[in-house]
Short mmCIF file of C-alpha atoms and ligand atoms in Angstrom, two decimals:
data_model
loop_
_atom_site.label_atom_id
_atom_site.label_comp_id
_atom_site.label_asym_id
_atom_site.label_seq_id
_atom_site.Cartn_x
_atom_site.Cartn_y
_atom_site.Cartn_z
CA MET A 1 -13.26 14.08 -17.30
CA ILE A 2 -14.49 10.60 -18.24
CA THR A 3 -17.57 8.63 -17.21
CA LEU A 4 -17.52 5.17 -15.65
CA ASP A 5 -18.71 3.66 -18.96
CA GLN A 6 -15.91 5.44 -20.85
CA LEU A 7 -13.46 4.05 -18.26
CA ILE A 8 -14.73 0.51 -18.89
CA SER A 9 -14.30 0.80 -22.67
CA LEU A 10 -10.79 2.30 -22.14
CA LEU A 11 -9.95 -0.61 -19.82
CA ALA A 12 -11.15 -3.13 -22.44
CA LYS A 13 -8.65 -1.64 -24.93
CA ALA A 14 -5.87 -0.83 -22.42
CA ARG A 15 -2.41 -2.24 -23.08
CA TYR A 16 -0.99 -1.40 -19.66
CA VAL A 17 -2.78 -0.68 -16.35
CA ALA A 18 -1.01 0.53 -13.18
CA VAL A 19 -2.62 0.75 -9.74
CA LEU A 20 -1.47 2.51 -6.55
CA THR A 21 -3.11 1.37 -3.33
CA GLY A 22 -3.04 2.71 0.22
CA SER A 23 -4.39 1.51 3.55
CA GLY A 24 -7.98 2.29 2.48
CA ILE A 25 -8.14 -0.86 0.37
CA SER A 26 -7.45 -2.94 3.50
CA ALA A 27 -9.98 -1.02 5.61
CA GLU A 28 -12.73 -3.45 4.54
CA SER A 29 -10.52 -6.29 5.81
CA GLY A 30 -10.73 -4.70 9.26
CA ILE A 31 -7.24 -3.19 9.24
CA PRO A 32 -7.18 0.37 10.66
CA THR A 33 -6.04 3.06 8.20
CA PHE A 34 -3.29 5.52 9.19
CA ARG A 35 -5.18 8.76 9.20
CA GLY A 36 -8.76 7.61 9.65
CA ALA A 37 -10.62 7.91 12.96
CA ASP A 38 -9.26 4.50 14.00
CA GLY A 39 -5.79 5.50 12.78
CA LEU A 40 -4.57 6.28 16.29
CA TRP A 41 -2.88 3.66 18.47
CA LYS A 42 -3.13 4.38 22.16
CA GLN A 43 -2.15 8.08 22.16
CA TYR A 44 0.35 7.75 19.30
CA ARG A 45 0.19 8.59 15.59
CA ALA A 46 1.97 6.63 12.83
CA GLU A 47 4.28 9.61 12.25
CA ASP A 48 5.42 9.34 15.91
CA LEU A 49 6.27 5.63 15.73
CA ALA A 50 7.17 4.86 12.11
CA THR A 51 10.53 6.68 12.33
CA PRO A 52 14.18 5.65 12.94
CA GLU A 53 14.28 8.15 15.83
CA ALA A 54 11.34 6.49 17.59
CA PHE A 55 13.05 3.10 17.19
CA ARG A 56 16.35 4.44 18.57
CA ARG A 57 14.55 6.12 21.46
CA ASP A 58 12.23 3.26 22.41
CA PRO A 59 12.57 0.08 20.31
CA THR A 60 10.32 -1.86 22.71
CA LEU A 61 7.41 0.57 22.17
CA VAL A 62 7.87 0.49 18.39
CA TRP A 63 7.99 -3.32 18.40
CA GLU A 64 4.81 -3.38 20.56
CA TRP A 65 3.05 -1.31 17.87
CA TYR A 66 4.24 -3.52 14.99
CA ARG A 67 3.33 -6.72 16.87
CA PHE A 68 -0.13 -5.24 17.57
CA ARG A 69 -0.56 -4.54 13.81
CA ARG A 70 0.87 -7.94 12.78
CA ASP A 71 -1.71 -9.69 14.97
CA ILE A 72 -4.59 -7.75 13.33
CA ILE A 73 -3.22 -8.50 9.85
CA ARG A 74 -2.69 -12.23 10.57
CA LYS A 75 -6.39 -12.46 11.54
CA ALA A 76 -7.50 -10.41 8.50
CA GLU A 77 -8.55 -11.79 5.12
CA PRO A 78 -8.26 -10.13 1.70
CA ASN A 79 -11.54 -8.41 0.81
CA PRO A 80 -13.42 -8.24 -2.55
CA GLY A 81 -11.38 -5.12 -3.43
CA HIS A 82 -8.12 -7.09 -3.26
CA ASP A 83 -9.74 -9.97 -5.16
CA ALA A 84 -11.03 -7.65 -7.91
CA LEU A 85 -7.52 -6.27 -8.49
CA ALA A 86 -6.14 -9.82 -8.73
CA GLU A 87 -8.89 -10.53 -11.30
CA MET A 88 -8.18 -7.29 -13.24
CA GLU A 89 -4.52 -8.33 -13.55
CA ARG A 90 -5.71 -11.44 -15.42
CA LEU A 91 -7.95 -9.39 -17.74
CA VAL A 92 -5.44 -6.86 -19.11
CA PRO A 93 -2.22 -7.49 -21.09
CA ASN A 94 0.14 -5.64 -18.69
CA PHE A 95 -0.73 -4.90 -15.07
CA VAL A 96 1.37 -3.57 -12.17
CA LEU A 97 0.10 -3.14 -8.59
CA ILE A 98 2.10 -0.56 -6.63
CA THR A 99 1.21 -0.59 -2.94
CA GLN A 100 2.08 1.59 0.05
CA ASN A 101 0.61 -1.12 2.26
CA VAL A 102 2.86 -3.43 4.22
CA ASP A 103 0.16 -6.05 5.04
CA GLY A 104 0.78 -8.48 2.17
CA LEU A 105 -2.98 -8.84 1.47
CA HIS A 106 -2.61 -8.18 -2.28
CA GLN A 107 -0.28 -11.19 -2.59
CA ARG A 108 -2.62 -13.32 -0.43
CA SER A 109 -5.53 -12.52 -2.79
CA GLY A 110 -3.54 -13.71 -5.82
CA SER A 111 -2.04 -10.51 -7.26
CA LYS A 112 1.20 -11.51 -8.99
CA THR A 113 2.97 -8.23 -9.89
CA VAL A 114 3.04 -6.37 -6.58
CA ILE A 115 5.55 -3.58 -5.87
CA GLU A 116 5.82 -2.94 -2.10
CA LEU A 117 7.02 0.68 -1.94
CA HIS A 118 7.09 0.73 1.88
CA GLY A 119 8.30 -2.81 2.55
CA ASN A 120 6.46 -5.62 4.35
CA ILE A 121 5.46 -5.72 8.02
CA PHE A 122 6.28 -9.43 8.39
CA ILE A 123 9.95 -9.05 7.45
CA ASP A 124 12.41 -8.60 10.33
CA ARG A 125 15.70 -6.97 9.28
CA CYS A 126 18.89 -6.94 11.36
CA VAL A 127 20.14 -3.38 11.91
CA GLU A 128 23.74 -4.68 12.08
CA CYS A 129 24.16 -7.28 9.31
CA GLY A 130 21.01 -6.65 7.27
CA ARG A 131 19.85 -10.30 7.50
CA GLU A 132 16.11 -10.63 6.79
CA VAL A 133 13.69 -13.15 8.31
CA ASP A 134 10.07 -13.61 7.12
CA ARG A 135 7.84 -13.92 10.23
CA SER A 136 4.55 -14.27 8.28
CA GLY A 137 4.28 -18.02 8.80
CA GLN A 138 5.34 -17.94 12.45
CA PRO A 139 3.84 -16.90 15.78
CA GLU A 140 5.26 -13.68 17.20
CA PRO A 141 8.51 -14.29 19.12
CA GLU A 142 7.84 -13.64 22.80
CA THR A 143 10.94 -11.49 23.27
CA ALA A 144 10.18 -7.78 23.45
CA LEU A 145 13.33 -7.07 21.44
CA PRO A 146 14.06 -9.75 18.80
CA ARG A 147 17.74 -10.16 18.01
CA CYS A 148 19.64 -11.62 15.06
CA GLU A 149 22.17 -14.45 15.45
CA CYS A 150 24.87 -11.80 15.04
CA GLY A 151 23.56 -10.09 18.17
CA GLY A 152 22.14 -7.12 16.26
CA LEU A 153 18.62 -5.85 16.93
CA PHE A 154 15.92 -6.81 14.44
CA ARG A 155 13.72 -3.97 13.16
CA PRO A 156 10.51 -4.23 11.10
CA GLY A 157 11.35 -4.49 7.36
CA VAL A 158 9.31 -1.41 6.46
CA VAL A 159 10.26 2.07 5.20
CA TRP A 160 9.97 4.67 7.97
CA PHE A 161 9.44 8.41 7.57
CA GLY A 162 12.71 10.03 6.56
CA GLU A 163 14.00 6.78 5.04
CA ALA A 164 14.56 6.26 1.33
CA LEU A 165 12.23 3.89 -0.46
CA PRO A 166 13.83 0.73 -1.92
CA ALA A 167 15.42 1.95 -5.18
CA GLU A 168 14.42 -1.15 -7.15
CA ALA A 169 10.74 -0.84 -6.13
CA LEU A 170 10.68 2.88 -6.89
CA ASN A 171 12.30 2.41 -10.31
CA ARG A 172 9.76 -0.30 -11.20
CA ALA A 173 6.94 2.03 -10.08
CA TRP A 174 8.30 4.91 -12.20
CA ASP A 175 8.61 2.54 -15.16
CA ALA A 176 4.94 1.51 -14.73
CA VAL A 177 3.91 5.18 -14.50
CA ASP A 178 5.79 5.86 -17.74
CA GLN A 179 4.15 3.05 -19.69
CA CYS A 180 0.59 2.81 -18.40
CA ASP A 181 -2.53 3.89 -20.33
CA ILE A 182 -4.66 3.95 -17.15
CA PHE A 183 -3.52 4.67 -13.57
CA PHE A 184 -5.75 3.98 -10.55
CA SER A 185 -5.16 5.61 -7.14
CA ILE A 186 -7.18 3.56 -4.65
CA GLY A 187 -7.65 3.99 -0.89
CA THR A 188 -4.86 6.49 -0.34
CA SER A 189 -4.99 9.97 1.16
CA ALA A 190 -2.24 10.96 -1.32
CA LEU A 191 -0.26 12.70 1.46
CA VAL A 192 2.89 10.57 1.73
CA TYR A 193 5.63 11.16 -0.84
CA PRO A 194 7.14 9.99 -3.12
CA ALA A 195 4.17 7.53 -3.53
CA ALA A 196 1.65 10.40 -3.60
CA GLY A 197 3.42 11.90 -6.61
CA LEU A 198 2.80 8.85 -8.82
CA PRO A 199 -0.78 9.68 -9.97
CA ASP A 200 0.28 13.17 -11.16
CA MET A 201 3.32 11.69 -12.91
CA ALA A 202 1.07 9.21 -14.74
CA ARG A 203 -1.30 12.02 -15.79
CA GLN A 204 1.63 14.13 -17.05
CA ARG A 205 2.74 11.15 -19.16
CA GLY A 206 -0.65 10.92 -20.82
CA ALA A 207 -2.36 8.20 -18.79
CA LYS A 208 -6.00 8.47 -17.80
CA VAL A 209 -6.07 8.72 -13.98
CA VAL A 210 -8.86 7.34 -11.81
CA GLU A 211 -9.26 7.69 -8.03
CA ILE A 212 -11.44 5.52 -5.77
CA ASN A 213 -11.85 6.98 -2.28
CA PRO A 214 -14.97 7.78 -0.20
CA GLU A 215 -13.23 11.07 0.76
CA LYS A 216 -11.77 13.88 -1.36
CA THR A 217 -7.96 14.01 -1.47
CA PRO A 218 -5.42 16.65 -2.64
CA ILE A 219 -5.30 14.97 -6.08
CA SER A 220 -9.07 14.40 -6.56
CA SER A 221 -9.54 17.56 -8.64
CA ARG A 222 -6.81 16.48 -11.11
CA MET A 223 -8.25 13.04 -11.78
CA ASP A 224 -10.05 12.17 -15.04
CA LEU A 225 -12.54 10.31 -12.84
CA SER A 226 -12.74 10.48 -9.03
CA ILE A 227 -15.19 7.91 -7.63
CA ARG A 228 -16.35 8.93 -4.15
CA GLU A 229 -17.07 5.34 -3.09
CA SER A 230 -15.34 2.58 -1.14
CA ALA A 231 -12.95 0.26 -2.99
CA ALA A 232 -14.45 -3.22 -2.55
CA HIS A 233 -17.80 -2.86 -4.31
CA THR A 234 -16.53 -0.25 -6.83
CA LEU A 235 -13.72 -2.55 -7.99
CA GLN A 236 -16.09 -5.53 -8.12
CA GLU A 237 -18.45 -3.45 -10.30
CA ILE A 238 -15.63 -2.29 -12.61
CA VAL A 239 -14.29 -5.83 -13.09
CA ALA A 240 -17.79 -7.24 -13.70
CA LYS A 241 -18.44 -4.58 -16.38
CA LEU A 242 -14.99 -5.18 -17.92
CA LYS A 243 -15.65 -8.92 -18.16
CA ALA A 244 -19.04 -8.22 -19.77
CA VAL A 245 -17.48 -5.93 -22.39
CA LYS A 246 -14.70 -8.44 -23.12
CA ALA A 247 -17.21 -11.28 -23.47
CA SER A 248 -19.43 -9.31 -25.89
C1 LIG B 301 11.39 9.99 2.05
C2 LIG B 301 5.46 2.18 6.30
C3 LIG B 301 13.52 10.95 1.65
C4 LIG B 301 5.66 1.98 7.74
C5 LIG B 301 4.97 4.50 5.78
C6 LIG B 301 6.80 17.58 3.20
C7 LIG B 301 6.41 17.50 1.86
C8 LIG B 301 6.65 16.35 1.11
C9 LIG B 301 7.26 15.25 1.69
C10 LIG B 301 7.63 15.33 3.01
C11 LIG B 301 7.41 16.48 3.77
N1 LIG B 301 7.87 16.25 5.02
C12 LIG B 301 8.39 15.00 5.08
C13 LIG B 301 8.26 14.45 3.86
C14 LIG B 301 8.67 13.12 3.45
C15 LIG B 301 7.70 12.07 3.97
C16 LIG B 301 6.27 12.45 3.72
O1 LIG B 301 5.78 12.36 2.61
N2 LIG B 301 5.60 12.88 4.81
C17 LIG B 301 4.20 13.27 4.71
C18 LIG B 301 3.47 12.89 6.01
C19 LIG B 301 4.14 14.76 4.43
N3 LIG B 301 8.02 10.88 3.21
C20 LIG B 301 9.00 10.08 3.65
O2 LIG B 301 9.60 10.27 4.69
C21 LIG B 301 9.36 8.94 2.74
N4 LIG B 301 10.77 8.94 2.56
O3 LIG B 301 10.84 10.97 1.62
O4 LIG B 301 12.76 9.84 2.10
C22 LIG B 301 14.88 10.39 1.49
C23 LIG B 301 15.40 10.25 0.20
C24 LIG B 301 16.68 9.78 0.08
C25 LIG B 301 17.45 9.41 1.19
C26 LIG B 301 16.88 9.52 2.48
C27 LIG B 301 15.59 10.02 2.63
C28 LIG B 301 8.98 7.61 3.38
C29 LIG B 301 7.48 7.48 3.43
C30 LIG B 301 7.11 6.07 3.88
C31 LIG B 301 6.73 6.12 5.34
N5 LIG B 301 6.22 4.80 5.73
N6 LIG B 301 4.55 3.29 6.14
C32 LIG B 301 4.43 1.38 8.37
O5 LIG B 301 3.45 1.06 7.66
O6 LIG B 301 4.46 1.24 9.58
S1 LIG B 301 3.84 5.66 5.35
C33 LIG B 301 2.25 5.23 5.75
O7 LIG B 301 1.40 6.22 5.12
C34 LIG B 301 1.76 3.90 5.16
O8 LIG B 301 2.70 3.28 4.29
C35 LIG B 301 0.57 4.33 4.33
O9 LIG B 301 0.34 3.50 3.29
C36 LIG B 301 1.06 5.65 3.89
C37 LIG B 301 0.08 6.52 3.20
O10 LIG B 301 -1.09 6.50 3.95
P1 LIG B 301 -2.39 5.89 3.21
O11 LIG B 301 -2.07 4.50 2.75
O12 LIG B 301 -2.84 6.84 2.17
O13 LIG B 301 -3.38 5.76 4.40
P2 LIG B 301 -4.25 6.95 5.04
O14 LIG B 301 -4.80 6.45 6.33
O15 LIG B 301 -3.47 8.22 5.03
O16 LIG B 301 -5.45 7.14 4.01
C38 LIG B 301 -6.37 6.08 3.81
C39 LIG B 301 -7.32 6.55 2.73
O17 LIG B 301 -8.21 5.48 2.44
C40 LIG B 301 -8.16 7.74 3.14
O18 LIG B 301 -8.08 8.72 2.12
C41 LIG B 301 -9.57 7.18 3.26
O19 LIG B 301 -10.55 8.10 2.82
C42 LIG B 301 -9.51 6.01 2.31
N7 LIG B 301 -10.45 4.93 2.63
C43 LIG B 301 -10.94 4.55 3.84
N8 LIG B 301 -11.77 3.49 3.67
C44 LIG B 301 -11.77 3.19 2.35
C45 LIG B 301 -10.93 4.10 1.68
N9 LIG B 301 -10.73 4.06 0.36
C46 LIG B 301 -11.38 3.11 -0.35
N10 LIG B 301 -12.21 2.20 0.22
C47 LIG B 301 -12.43 2.21 1.55
N11 LIG B 301 -13.25 1.31 2.10
ZN1 LIG B 302 22.54 -9.62 12.15
#
């Protein structure tokens, strides 16, 4: 176990910091989490809709869900938790932000080294030819079923349950886990694998592991420090203390 003050002095000396985030860090931007009370959409759960089977069975319904989420995300702003992580990246020699989120808010708040394990909700990908189109700067196409020039159906460019994570992203995440001195797990229920296995891997490779989550998770008891608070103000406090130590 370590105290918050011990964490700050470790951070001030850290060579390499890795962070894993989940939907909880975007909760304070008004984006519903997956498994929280607001995690339902109509009578569906993410596990029912974020699957290749659901898309095969009813692509229109799945697109309706992704368009609904894209609209919320377009109207959302990064929150002080995102901003604090972008600031922390500038304060430590090596920093990697591994996210399960598909909302792109880390990049919008200025984080440079972001690994999107589960893809990005604004990318459309053709199921036939694989062509990708970034919809982030555009209004939603009216058509219920967007199609590629080749005639193939577009699908959201995210990783669904039962689908492999992008190999390049996963390898970069494993590399960060191998090298980091400190690993943060922030705003994730630590239920979805292989992302949920990263904090334990970091601990087994000798990193200090820190969790920030108002609720207990299956990994909380194995953390060196588990902070039962929300991300935004906790990260702001950690970065403020880190800057104070570095300035002294
Ligand atoms: C794969 C993208 C194999 C789409 C997502 C049994 C055991 C182990 C594994 C499995 C199993 N059965 C099935 C599996 C595999 C499965 C899995 O892990 N299932 C779970 C449910 C058991 N995994 C997969 O299918 C993965 N692929 O294994 O492939 C393979 C290999 C080779 C070849 C072929 C196949 C793919 C997983 C990716 C699925 N895609 N999303 C989209 O977004 O639409 S997952 C989805 O859940 C999101 O990405 C989300 O990020 C992710 C995890 O959820 P969280 O981010 O943690 O969000 P959650 O709501 O759960 O929790 C929020 C937390 O925040 C809470 O703890 C809350 O307390 C906290 N919080 C709230 N407010 C705040 C806060 N924290 C801080 N501050 C706050 N203010
Ligand atoms: Zn195509």
